[in-house]
Amino acid sequence: MNDIEVDIVVPNQTRYLSLIGRIGEAIARELDHYRGDREALAYQLNLVLTEAMANAIKHAHHENAGKTVRVRIHIDRDALQIEVYDQGQGFDLESLPPPQPDVPVEHGRGLFLIRTLMDEVEYRRGKPENVLIMRKRLQ
Amino acid sequence: MQIQTETRDGNLVLSVQEPRLDAHNSDELKDYIAKLLEGNESRLVVDLSAVRFIDSSGLGALLSGYKNANLHRASLVLAGLQPRVQAMFELTRLNRVFEIYRDVDEALAGH
């Protein structure tokens, strides 16, 4: 399989979550060599893209509709990498507490889900932008 | 957001007619449920059979409705979860919090 690269910039609005999520689903369905459940992978990519983008839109960019979110997806034979860029203050991925199932709260599950479903997750703070990098092995 | 409501056997059945419950529309659902609970509803059955995708904010909106129902001495139960939506409740262990029924009929019988 040749590499696939998708690089897309959308306005900082939650209405575009569905578009980006569906691109993730469509890509998962194209991965003929993926040995796992492709429909499960389609849901997972939809989800991690939705969660990462929603974080950028709401927390990094405070729903400022004048900003944009850049999403880059790169797939080669062995792995898939998703990058979601933001121009916010940034945060420390390691300082986020895991959710407590016995004390269910309404917020704070997004990054937990991303870390659960992806093999590697990294957040790089930088100027002028930060990037959340998520990798998943396909073999 | 498209939501249909009907009263059945003293329960208010709320059918979410959206394929996606995400950060774009979850606040609307949360506010909608909060408003319903201002009335005298004693049991809300949320039918999710049309929902094929839910994210953390969708789960959060339902959890908010659940807690809000308890504050109003009412209850909120879920019905008709598609397998991948059900899997999200399991992944986050929220299946231990909510009463989840196979479909609306079962939810009404499980009263």
XYZ file of C-alpha atoms in Angstrom:
250
model
C 0.000 0.000 0.000
C 1.204 3.493 -0.757
C 1.149 6.034 2.035
C -1.929 8.142 2.490
C -1.676 11.688 3.750
C -4.614 13.924 4.541
C -3.993 17.492 5.658
C -7.081 19.556 6.337
C -7.860 22.905 7.946
C -11.363 23.679 9.156
C -12.927 26.649 10.959
C -12.887 26.413 14.750
C -16.501 25.274 14.988
C -17.977 22.086 16.419
C -20.174 21.608 13.337
C -17.044 20.321 11.550
C -16.470 17.506 14.059
C -18.733 15.255 12.047
C -16.875 15.949 8.787
C -13.463 15.173 10.259
C -14.789 12.148 12.143
C -16.288 10.730 8.951
C -12.988 11.172 7.125
C -11.386 9.029 9.842
C -14.075 6.375 9.400
C -13.674 6.337 5.637
C -9.899 5.935 5.932
C -10.264 3.002 8.349
C -12.498 1.207 5.855
C -9.797 1.531 3.177
C -7.162 -0.261 5.249
C -7.389 -3.647 3.570
C -4.295 -4.962 5.295
C -5.536 -4.170 8.805
C -6.125 -7.492 10.508
C -8.338 -6.249 13.318
C -11.987 -5.284 13.139
C -12.110 -2.478 10.574
C -15.529 -1.251 11.689
C -14.286 -0.987 15.270
C -11.248 0.922 13.997
C -13.575 3.219 12.015
C -15.460 4.119 15.200
C -12.211 4.611 17.116
C -10.723 6.980 14.538
C -13.976 8.906 14.356
C -13.883 9.160 18.146
C -10.258 10.207 18.659
C -10.521 12.803 15.883
C -13.754 14.148 17.384
C -12.293 14.278 20.909
C -9.000 15.875 19.897
C -10.687 18.454 17.689
C -13.317 19.291 20.301
C -10.509 19.897 22.822
C -8.787 22.273 20.418
C -12.022 24.119 19.576
C -13.342 24.454 23.113
C -10.363 24.464 25.452
C -7.463 25.776 23.369
C -9.360 28.219 21.155
C -12.291 29.006 23.506
C -14.755 28.524 20.631
C -13.338 31.545 18.787
C -14.907 31.066 15.348
C -12.171 33.166 13.718
C -9.550 30.535 14.457
C -8.903 27.320 12.579
C -7.967 23.755 13.479
C -5.506 21.805 11.410
C -5.716 18.022 11.317
C -3.136 15.859 9.637
C -3.541 12.110 9.166
C -0.703 9.995 7.866
C -0.941 6.276 7.180
C 1.757 3.907 6.040
C 1.809 0.144 6.030
C 2.618 -0.238 9.725
C 0.988 2.634 11.484
C -1.391 5.499 11.466
C -0.598 8.907 12.907
C -3.042 11.703 13.617
C -1.912 15.211 14.508
C -4.275 17.908 15.741
C -2.818 21.410 15.984
C -3.954 24.219 18.273
C -2.796 27.737 19.066
C -3.847 27.761 22.705
C -1.985 27.904 26.014
C -1.266 24.199 25.896
C -1.517 21.722 28.755
C 0.462 18.990 30.415
C -0.803 15.616 29.249
C 0.773 13.879 32.234
C -0.983 16.033 34.808
C -4.495 15.010 33.789
C -6.086 12.720 36.376
C -7.678 9.465 35.210
C -11.478 9.353 35.489
C -12.851 7.882 38.713
C -15.642 5.451 37.845
C -17.004 5.615 41.387
C -17.362 9.394 41.248
C -18.623 9.961 37.714
C -18.206 13.544 36.542
C -19.434 15.070 33.319
C -16.124 16.208 31.883
C -12.593 14.923 31.424
C -13.111 11.669 29.549
C -11.906 12.796 26.124
C -8.179 12.361 26.621
C -8.757 9.211 28.640
C -10.538 7.720 25.624
C -7.782 8.835 23.256
C -5.116 7.244 25.454
C -7.130 4.064 25.821
C -7.720 3.617 22.097
C -4.379 4.727 20.660
C -0.967 3.119 21.186
C 1.004 6.324 21.731
C -0.165 9.806 22.625
C 2.042 12.839 22.925
C 1.375 16.572 23.288
C 4.083 18.941 22.119
C 3.879 22.519 23.235
C 5.348 24.998 20.838
C 5.104 28.361 19.190
C 3.086 29.345 17.312
C 1.199 26.115 17.813
C 0.929 22.984 19.901
C 0.216 19.557 18.541
C -1.456 16.446 19.903
C 0.090 13.406 18.221
C -1.701 10.053 18.342
C -0.305 6.855 16.875
C -1.791 3.464 16.295
C -0.025 0.379 14.999
C -1.812 -1.365 12.185
C 0.034 -4.678 12.189
C -31.304 18.627 17.469
C -34.186 16.338 16.610
C -35.824 14.817 19.672
C -39.244 13.195 19.829
C -41.060 12.801 23.112
C -44.103 10.765 24.044
C -45.684 9.681 27.282
C -46.043 5.929 27.709
C -47.286 4.178 30.844
C -46.422 7.223 32.932
C -42.889 7.426 31.536
C -41.636 10.174 29.302
C -39.877 8.537 26.362
C -37.354 10.787 24.692
C -36.072 9.568 21.321
C -32.873 11.184 20.119
C -33.199 11.355 16.338
C -29.564 12.138 15.588
C -26.893 9.782 14.258
C -24.217 11.607 16.265
C -24.175 12.809 19.850
C -21.014 14.884 20.143
C -19.599 18.207 21.324
C -21.679 19.948 18.665
C -25.106 18.965 19.992
C -24.638 17.470 23.474
C -25.265 20.767 25.317
C -28.595 20.982 23.568
C -29.557 17.522 24.824
C -28.380 18.394 28.321
C -30.477 21.591 28.384
C -33.461 19.777 26.898
C -33.410 17.125 29.624
C -32.894 19.767 32.324
C -35.967 21.615 31.076
C -38.093 18.446 31.050
C -37.098 17.790 34.643
C -38.461 21.186 35.658
C -41.890 19.630 35.061
C -43.272 16.751 37.062
C -41.726 13.878 35.144
C -40.877 10.929 37.360
C -39.119 8.673 34.867
C -37.357 9.538 31.639
C -36.503 6.812 29.155
C -33.879 8.029 26.689
C -34.107 6.025 23.465
C -30.700 6.056 21.752
C -31.493 3.532 19.013
C -30.942 6.116 16.239
C -27.566 7.177 17.656
C -24.662 5.402 16.018
C -21.874 7.581 17.435
C -21.355 9.093 20.877
C -18.313 10.958 22.221
C -17.294 11.967 25.747
C -19.464 15.078 25.725
C -22.502 13.022 24.691
C -21.804 10.685 27.603
C -21.371 13.764 29.816
C -24.754 15.190 28.759
C -26.505 11.923 29.633
C -24.663 11.749 32.951
C -25.740 15.305 33.693
C -29.348 14.290 32.942
C -29.004 11.258 35.199
C -27.722 13.342 38.118
C -30.258 16.056 37.505
C -33.070 13.469 37.518
C -31.877 12.179 40.883
C -31.926 15.726 42.278
C -35.519 16.032 41.126
C -36.409 12.667 42.712
C -36.961 11.322 39.226
C -35.002 8.738 37.267
C -33.377 8.592 33.860
C -32.747 5.279 32.113
C -31.335 4.425 28.694
C -32.670 2.139 25.978
C -31.771 0.823 22.538
C -27.999 1.328 22.543
C -26.274 0.223 19.358
C -23.332 -2.130 20.061
C -20.602 0.478 19.492
C -22.424 3.013 21.621
C -22.840 0.378 24.332
C -19.086 -0.277 24.072
C -18.424 3.380 24.932
C -20.408 3.017 28.159
C -18.380 -0.065 29.004
C -15.047 1.569 28.194
C -15.842 4.455 30.528
C -17.582 2.136 33.031
C -20.671 4.305 32.847
C -22.642 1.106 32.266
C -22.306 0.698 36.037
C -23.988 4.037 36.615
C -26.924 3.895 34.200
C -29.786 1.443 34.002
C -29.555 0.288 30.391
C -32.351 -1.610 28.627
C -32.356 -3.383 25.297
C -35.222 -1.304 23.941
C -37.977 1.035 25.053
C -40.475 -1.768 25.689
C -38.060 -3.448 28.038
C -37.357 -0.152 29.763
C -41.091 0.341 30.334
C -41.513 -3.205 31.624
C -38.496 -2.779 33.902
C -40.231 -0.007 35.783
